[in-house]
């Protein structure tokens, strides 16, 4: 299998695996913004994006607007961009969607990464201005990606598959509860109609009305006579007709499909679960590329 991660050979990881697996690493930075790019990787791609966002910030700064501050929370579950005071999540970038990350060799404050948007599927380039720790943040994202990829390989997708099965069973339970409620309503309706019929005929013929016997589930026991054609009740009054069985699908007395524990196929599972697994596999296979480059080719463009 191709390596899913490439990084600078002369650099080492900044944190322990436990810090990124069980917790997150926080960083403070200024958020220059994000812009759509055409490619998921490439130095020239991020360089153009940085210059574009810096120019936009120069204009806003001249208008008196300040660059908003954000808090980055980096872990094996992704890179979250939050508002520092309220902790409101502005962006949640999952690691398998991040394909490129770079910091500026000449300016230790600027770093950027490319992430595929979960809704539009467009590639967005996020640009930040940190307190001279751009390289550390870049390496932290790389380490988180590496750990997440290893965890994904070790689990073999079992975690996702387990959630898939649980979701399927939950959906099946919900369907059975709905089916049970419908059957109960049908039984109550049949009981009501039967009692109404018996009451309406008893005064004229002096027939004593007897409450139908019920089983331990408070339901009228099933009678084999229901498989026959509609039979006249006492005094010539017909009982309500019983729904017929479909020739194509086996159904029970009330027209519902019986539960079959050996027939819980993939059709019962939410379709987005498998697509999520496929997306994660594709993202990790594409890999994350870390680079140190020079974003600002023009000295006038070196400051935000």
GROMACS .gro file of C-alpha atoms in nm:
model
  304
    1UNK     CA    1   0.000   0.000   0.000
    2UNK     CA    2   0.120   0.348  -0.077
    3UNK     CA    3   0.232   0.563   0.212
    4UNK     CA    4  -0.056   0.780   0.321
    5UNK     CA    5   0.165   1.043   0.475
    6UNK     CA    6   0.481   1.226   0.371
    7UNK     CA    7   0.667   1.474   0.588
    8UNK     CA    8   0.999   1.650   0.619
    9UNK     CA    9   1.267   1.392   0.695
   10UNK     CA   10   1.461   1.620   0.930
   11UNK     CA   11   1.165   1.681   1.163
   12UNK     CA   12   1.025   1.478   1.452
   13UNK     CA   13   0.680   1.471   1.609
   14UNK     CA   14   0.594   1.741   1.862
   15UNK     CA   15   0.359   1.554   2.097
   16UNK     CA   16   0.296   1.213   2.251
   17UNK     CA   17   0.044   0.988   2.076
   18UNK     CA   18  -0.173   0.987   2.391
   19UNK     CA   19  -0.207   1.366   2.384
   20UNK     CA   20  -0.362   1.358   2.038
   21UNK     CA   21  -0.556   1.033   2.082
   22UNK     CA   22  -0.723   1.100   2.417
   23UNK     CA   23  -0.722   1.479   2.418
   24UNK     CA   24  -0.643   1.764   2.175
   25UNK     CA   25  -0.366   2.017   2.129
   26UNK     CA   26  -0.487   2.382   2.135
   27UNK     CA   27  -0.326   2.664   1.939
   28UNK     CA   28  -0.419   3.031   1.908
   29UNK     CA   29  -0.402   3.198   1.568
   30UNK     CA   30  -0.552   3.465   1.348
   31UNK     CA   31  -0.777   3.340   1.071
   32UNK     CA   32  -0.713   3.507   0.737
   33UNK     CA   33  -0.995   3.311   0.581
   34UNK     CA   34  -1.055   3.032   0.332
   35UNK     CA   35  -1.086   3.022  -0.044
   36UNK     CA   36  -1.172   2.757  -0.300
   37UNK     CA   37  -0.883   2.599  -0.490
   38UNK     CA   38  -0.887   2.373  -0.794
   39UNK     CA   39  -0.644   2.105  -0.673
   40UNK     CA   40  -0.616   1.911  -0.343
   41UNK     CA   41  -0.236   1.948  -0.337
   42UNK     CA   42   0.041   2.174  -0.463
   43UNK     CA   43   0.274   2.448  -0.349
   44UNK     CA   44   0.160   2.688  -0.620
   45UNK     CA   45  -0.202   2.621  -0.527
   46UNK     CA   46  -0.158   2.728  -0.165
   47UNK     CA   47   0.080   3.010  -0.258
   48UNK     CA   48  -0.185   3.171  -0.479
   49UNK     CA   49  -0.446   3.121  -0.207
   50UNK     CA   50  -0.226   3.284   0.058
   51UNK     CA   51  -0.151   3.584  -0.160
   52UNK     CA   52  -0.521   3.621  -0.246
   53UNK     CA   53  -0.634   3.611   0.118
   54UNK     CA   54  -0.352   3.841   0.233
   55UNK     CA   55  -0.455   4.097  -0.025
   56UNK     CA   56  -0.817   4.076   0.092
   57UNK     CA   57  -0.702   4.124   0.451
   58UNK     CA   58  -0.495   4.430   0.355
   59UNK     CA   59  -0.810   4.588   0.216
   60UNK     CA   60  -1.018   4.504   0.524
   61UNK     CA   61  -0.741   4.624   0.753
   62UNK     CA   62  -0.734   4.958   0.571
   63UNK     CA   63  -1.107   4.979   0.638
   64UNK     CA   64  -1.047   4.931   1.010
   65UNK     CA   65  -1.140   4.565   1.035
   66UNK     CA   66  -0.926   4.339   1.252
   67UNK     CA   67  -0.822   3.986   1.166
   68UNK     CA   68  -1.043   3.753   1.375
   69UNK     CA   69  -0.872   3.536   1.634
   70UNK     CA   70  -0.950   3.165   1.651
   71UNK     CA   71  -0.853   2.862   1.854
   72UNK     CA   72  -0.737   2.548   1.676
   73UNK     CA   73  -0.801   2.214   1.846
   74UNK     CA   74  -0.600   1.936   1.681
   75UNK     CA   75  -0.659   1.567   1.758
   76UNK     CA   76  -0.691   1.236   1.574
   77UNK     CA   77  -1.055   1.330   1.509
   78UNK     CA   78  -0.976   1.641   1.309
   79UNK     CA   79  -0.890   2.009   1.321
   80UNK     CA   80  -1.155   2.225   1.480
   81UNK     CA   81  -1.162   2.602   1.433
   82UNK     CA   82  -1.340   2.771   1.723
   83UNK     CA   83  -1.426   3.118   1.841
   84UNK     CA   84  -1.190   3.164   2.141
   85UNK     CA   85  -1.440   3.307   2.391
   86UNK     CA   86  -1.764   3.125   2.315
   87UNK     CA   87  -1.592   2.804   2.193
   88UNK     CA   88  -1.840   2.795   1.905
   89UNK     CA   89  -1.716   2.562   1.629
   90UNK     CA   90  -1.677   2.754   1.304
   91UNK     CA   91  -1.522   2.472   1.100
   92UNK     CA   92  -1.463   2.105   1.171
   93UNK     CA   93  -1.207   1.963   0.927
   94UNK     CA   94  -1.182   1.584   0.943
   95UNK     CA   95  -0.830   1.453   0.891
   96UNK     CA   96  -0.908   1.220   0.601
   97UNK     CA   97  -1.034   1.527   0.414
   98UNK     CA   98  -0.710   1.724   0.465
   99UNK     CA   99  -0.471   1.656   0.177
  100UNK     CA  100  -0.203   1.927   0.196
  101UNK     CA  101  -0.046   2.131   0.475
  102UNK     CA  102   0.236   2.385   0.447
  103UNK     CA  103   0.417   2.651   0.650
  104UNK     CA  104   0.626   2.946   0.534
  105UNK     CA  105   1.004   2.902   0.557
  106UNK     CA  106   1.066   3.276   0.567
  107UNK     CA  107   0.770   3.374   0.787
  108UNK     CA  108   0.721   3.153   1.094
  109UNK     CA  109   0.369   3.284   1.142
  110UNK     CA  110   0.192   3.175   0.825
  111UNK     CA  111   0.060   2.823   0.763
  112UNK     CA  112  -0.217   2.675   0.553
  113UNK     CA  113  -0.392   2.351   0.473
  114UNK     CA  114  -0.630   2.225   0.203
  115UNK     CA  115  -0.945   2.043   0.312
  116UNK     CA  116  -1.232   1.899   0.110
  117UNK     CA  117  -1.564   2.049   0.220
  118UNK     CA  118  -1.809   1.786   0.346
  119UNK     CA  119  -2.116   1.950   0.191
  120UNK     CA  120  -2.001   2.096  -0.141
  121UNK     CA  121  -1.707   1.854  -0.196
  122UNK     CA  122  -1.501   2.155  -0.304
  123UNK     CA  123  -1.138   2.191  -0.200
  124UNK     CA  124  -1.090   2.485   0.037
  125UNK     CA  125  -0.759   2.638   0.140
  126UNK     CA  126  -0.750   2.769   0.500
  127UNK     CA  127  -0.484   3.029   0.587
  128UNK     CA  128  -0.373   3.129   0.938
  129UNK     CA  129  -0.134   3.371   1.107
  130UNK     CA  130   0.011   3.220   1.426
  131UNK     CA  131   0.256   3.345   1.688
  132UNK     CA  132   0.569   3.211   1.521
  133UNK     CA  133   0.462   2.847   1.562
  134UNK     CA  134   0.343   2.774   1.208
  135UNK     CA  135   0.586   2.487   1.164
  136UNK     CA  136   0.482   2.328   1.495
  137UNK     CA  137   0.114   2.346   1.403
  138UNK     CA  138   0.186   2.195   1.061
  139UNK     CA  139   0.374   1.904   1.218
  140UNK     CA  140   0.099   1.855   1.478
  141UNK     CA  141  -0.159   1.820   1.202
  142UNK     CA  142   0.073   1.574   1.028
  143UNK     CA  143   0.117   1.369   1.345
  144UNK     CA  144  -0.260   1.362   1.407
  145UNK     CA  145  -0.314   1.244   1.050
  146UNK     CA  146  -0.051   0.971   1.091
  147UNK     CA  147  -0.209   0.845   1.415
  148UNK     CA  148  -0.560   0.854   1.271
  149UNK     CA  149  -0.445   0.659   0.965
  150UNK     CA  150  -0.276   0.394   1.181
  151UNK     CA  151  -0.587   0.364   1.397
  152UNK     CA  152  -0.799   0.323   1.085
  153UNK     CA  153  -0.572   0.046   0.955
  154UNK     CA  154  -0.560  -0.133   1.290
  155UNK     CA  155  -0.937  -0.133   1.323
  156UNK     CA  156  -0.974  -0.245   0.963
  157UNK     CA  157  -1.292  -0.045   0.948
  158UNK     CA  158  -1.437  -0.252   1.234
  159UNK     CA  159  -1.544   0.055   1.429
  160UNK     CA  160  -1.737   0.185   1.130
  161UNK     CA  161  -1.880  -0.162   1.062
  162UNK     CA  162  -1.994  -0.193   1.425
  163UNK     CA  163  -2.169   0.144   1.406
  164UNK     CA  164  -2.324   0.028   1.080
  165UNK     CA  165  -2.469  -0.285   1.242
  166UNK     CA  166  -2.593  -0.093   1.544
  167UNK     CA  167  -2.762   0.163   1.319
  168UNK     CA  168  -2.924  -0.122   1.125
  169UNK     CA  169  -3.059  -0.287   1.438
  170UNK     CA  170  -3.187   0.044   1.571
  171UNK     CA  171  -3.372   0.103   1.248
  172UNK     CA  172  -3.516  -0.250   1.258
  173UNK     CA  173  -3.634  -0.201   1.617
  174UNK     CA  174  -3.799   0.126   1.521
  175UNK     CA  175  -3.975  -0.043   1.229
  176UNK     CA  176  -4.097  -0.326   1.454
  177UNK     CA  177  -4.229  -0.080   1.711
  178UNK     CA  178  -4.419   0.104   1.438
  179UNK     CA  179  -4.552  -0.225   1.300
  180UNK     CA  180  -4.658  -0.337   1.649
  181UNK     CA  181  -4.848  -0.014   1.706
  182UNK     CA  182  -5.028  -0.050   1.373
  183UNK     CA  183  -5.125  -0.410   1.455
  184UNK     CA  184  -5.251  -0.307   1.799
  185UNK     CA  185  -5.467  -0.035   1.646
  186UNK     CA  186  -5.611  -0.282   1.395
  187UNK     CA  187  -5.693  -0.529   1.673
  188UNK     CA  188  -5.867  -0.260   1.876
  189UNK     CA  189  -6.063  -0.154   1.569
  190UNK     CA  190  -6.175  -0.512   1.499
  191UNK     CA  191  -6.277  -0.560   1.863
  192UNK     CA  192  -6.476  -0.237   1.860
  193UNK     CA  193  -6.656  -0.329   1.538
  194UNK     CA  194  -6.733  -0.680   1.665
  195UNK     CA  195  -6.875  -0.554   1.996
  196UNK     CA  196  -7.084  -0.290   1.817
  197UNK     CA  197  -7.231  -0.560   1.592
  198UNK     CA  198  -7.314  -0.788   1.887
  199UNK     CA  199  -7.473  -0.508   2.089
  200UNK     CA  200  -7.690  -0.396   1.797
  201UNK     CA  201  -7.831  -0.747   1.745
  202UNK     CA  202  -7.881  -0.858   2.108
  203UNK     CA  203  -8.199  -0.654   2.200
  204UNK     CA  204  -8.406  -0.785   1.909
  205UNK     CA  205  -8.331  -1.151   1.971
  206UNK     CA  206  -8.255  -1.154   2.341
  207UNK     CA  207  -7.898  -1.262   2.290
  208UNK     CA  208  -7.669  -1.216   2.589
  209UNK     CA  209  -7.358  -1.020   2.496
  210UNK     CA  210  -7.041  -1.194   2.607
  211UNK     CA  211  -6.707  -1.019   2.620
  212UNK     CA  212  -6.462  -1.197   2.396
  213UNK     CA  213  -6.197  -1.396   2.577
  214UNK     CA  214  -5.843  -1.269   2.549
  215UNK     CA  215  -5.500  -1.425   2.582
  216UNK     CA  216  -5.214  -1.321   2.813
  217UNK     CA  217  -5.132  -1.031   2.582
  218UNK     CA  218  -5.488  -0.894   2.611
  219UNK     CA  219  -5.555  -0.991   2.248
  220UNK     CA  220  -5.831  -1.203   2.096
  221UNK     CA  221  -5.688  -1.548   2.026
  222UNK     CA  222  -5.642  -1.637   1.662
  223UNK     CA  223  -5.899  -1.878   1.522
  224UNK     CA  224  -5.836  -2.116   1.227
  225UNK     CA  225  -6.172  -2.013   1.089
  226UNK     CA  226  -6.015  -1.686   0.974
  227UNK     CA  227  -5.843  -1.871   0.688
  228UNK     CA  228  -6.182  -1.952   0.541
  229UNK     CA  229  -6.419  -1.724   0.358
  230UNK     CA  230  -6.605  -1.465   0.567
  231UNK     CA  231  -6.847  -1.655   0.796
  232UNK     CA  232  -7.183  -1.528   0.914
  233UNK     CA  233  -7.198  -1.442   1.279
  234UNK     CA  234  -7.488  -1.517   1.504
  235UNK     CA  235  -7.828  -1.397   1.377
  236UNK     CA  236  -7.695  -1.374   1.022
  237UNK     CA  237  -7.460  -1.076   1.076
  238UNK     CA  238  -7.123  -1.106   0.899
  239UNK     CA  239  -6.793  -1.039   1.074
  240UNK     CA  240  -6.554  -0.784   0.922
  241UNK     CA  241  -6.361  -0.934   0.628
  242UNK     CA  242  -6.006  -1.056   0.691
  243UNK     CA  243  -5.738  -0.915   0.458
  244UNK     CA  244  -5.620  -1.178   0.211
  245UNK     CA  245  -5.254  -1.287   0.182
  246UNK     CA  246  -5.054  -1.154  -0.106
  247UNK     CA  247  -4.942  -1.407  -0.363
  248UNK     CA  248  -4.602  -1.240  -0.392
  249UNK     CA  249  -4.518  -1.154  -0.028
  250UNK     CA  250  -4.605  -1.363   0.276
  251UNK     CA  251  -4.799  -1.153   0.520
  252UNK     CA  252  -4.963  -1.214   0.855
  253UNK     CA  253  -5.329  -1.185   0.958
  254UNK     CA  254  -5.324  -0.807   0.945
  255UNK     CA  255  -5.134  -0.768   0.618
  256UNK     CA  256  -4.793  -0.693   0.772
  257UNK     CA  257  -4.468  -0.860   0.671
  258UNK     CA  258  -4.356  -1.097   0.951
  259UNK     CA  259  -4.020  -1.037   1.116
  260UNK     CA  260  -3.741  -1.261   0.990
  261UNK     CA  261  -3.421  -1.240   1.202
  262UNK     CA  262  -3.219  -1.395   0.917
  263UNK     CA  263  -3.329  -1.136   0.664
  264UNK     CA  264  -3.156  -0.816   0.781
  265UNK     CA  265  -2.967  -0.737   0.465
  266UNK     CA  266  -2.775  -0.426   0.366
  267UNK     CA  267  -3.095  -0.263   0.251
  268UNK     CA  268  -3.193  -0.214   0.614
  269UNK     CA  269  -2.883  -0.004   0.689
  270UNK     CA  270  -2.861   0.372   0.637
  271UNK     CA  271  -2.694   0.417   0.296
  272UNK     CA  272  -2.464   0.695   0.418
  273UNK     CA  273  -2.271   0.462   0.652
  274UNK     CA  274  -2.102   0.264   0.375
  275UNK     CA  275  -2.035   0.579   0.173
  276UNK     CA  276  -1.869   0.729   0.483
  277UNK     CA  277  -1.639   0.428   0.512
  278UNK     CA  278  -1.551   0.447   0.143
  279UNK     CA  279  -1.480   0.820   0.177
  280UNK     CA  280  -1.242   0.763   0.470
  281UNK     CA  281  -1.054   0.493   0.280
  282UNK     CA  282  -1.020   0.718  -0.025
  283UNK     CA  283  -0.905   1.015   0.184
  284UNK     CA  284  -0.640   0.824   0.376
  285UNK     CA  285  -0.512   0.661   0.057
  286UNK     CA  286  -0.467   1.005  -0.102
  287UNK     CA  287  -0.253   1.095   0.198
  288UNK     CA  288  -0.137   1.419   0.355
  289UNK     CA  289   0.161   1.610   0.219
  290UNK     CA  290   0.356   1.849   0.443
  291UNK     CA  291   0.581   2.111   0.291
  292UNK     CA  292   0.789   2.408   0.393
  293UNK     CA  293   0.777   2.671   0.123
  294UNK     CA  294   0.794   3.044   0.058
  295UNK     CA  295   0.451   3.202   0.024
  296UNK     CA  296   0.549   3.567  -0.009
  297UNK     CA  297   0.758   3.629  -0.320
  298UNK     CA  298   0.707   4.006  -0.298
  299UNK     CA  299   0.856   4.189   0.006
  300UNK     CA  300   0.554   4.417   0.012
  301UNK     CA  301   0.339   4.110   0.052
  302UNK     CA  302   0.521   3.975   0.356
  303UNK     CA  303   0.300   4.129   0.623
  304UNK     CA  304  -0.073   4.095   0.680
   0.00000   0.00000   0.00000
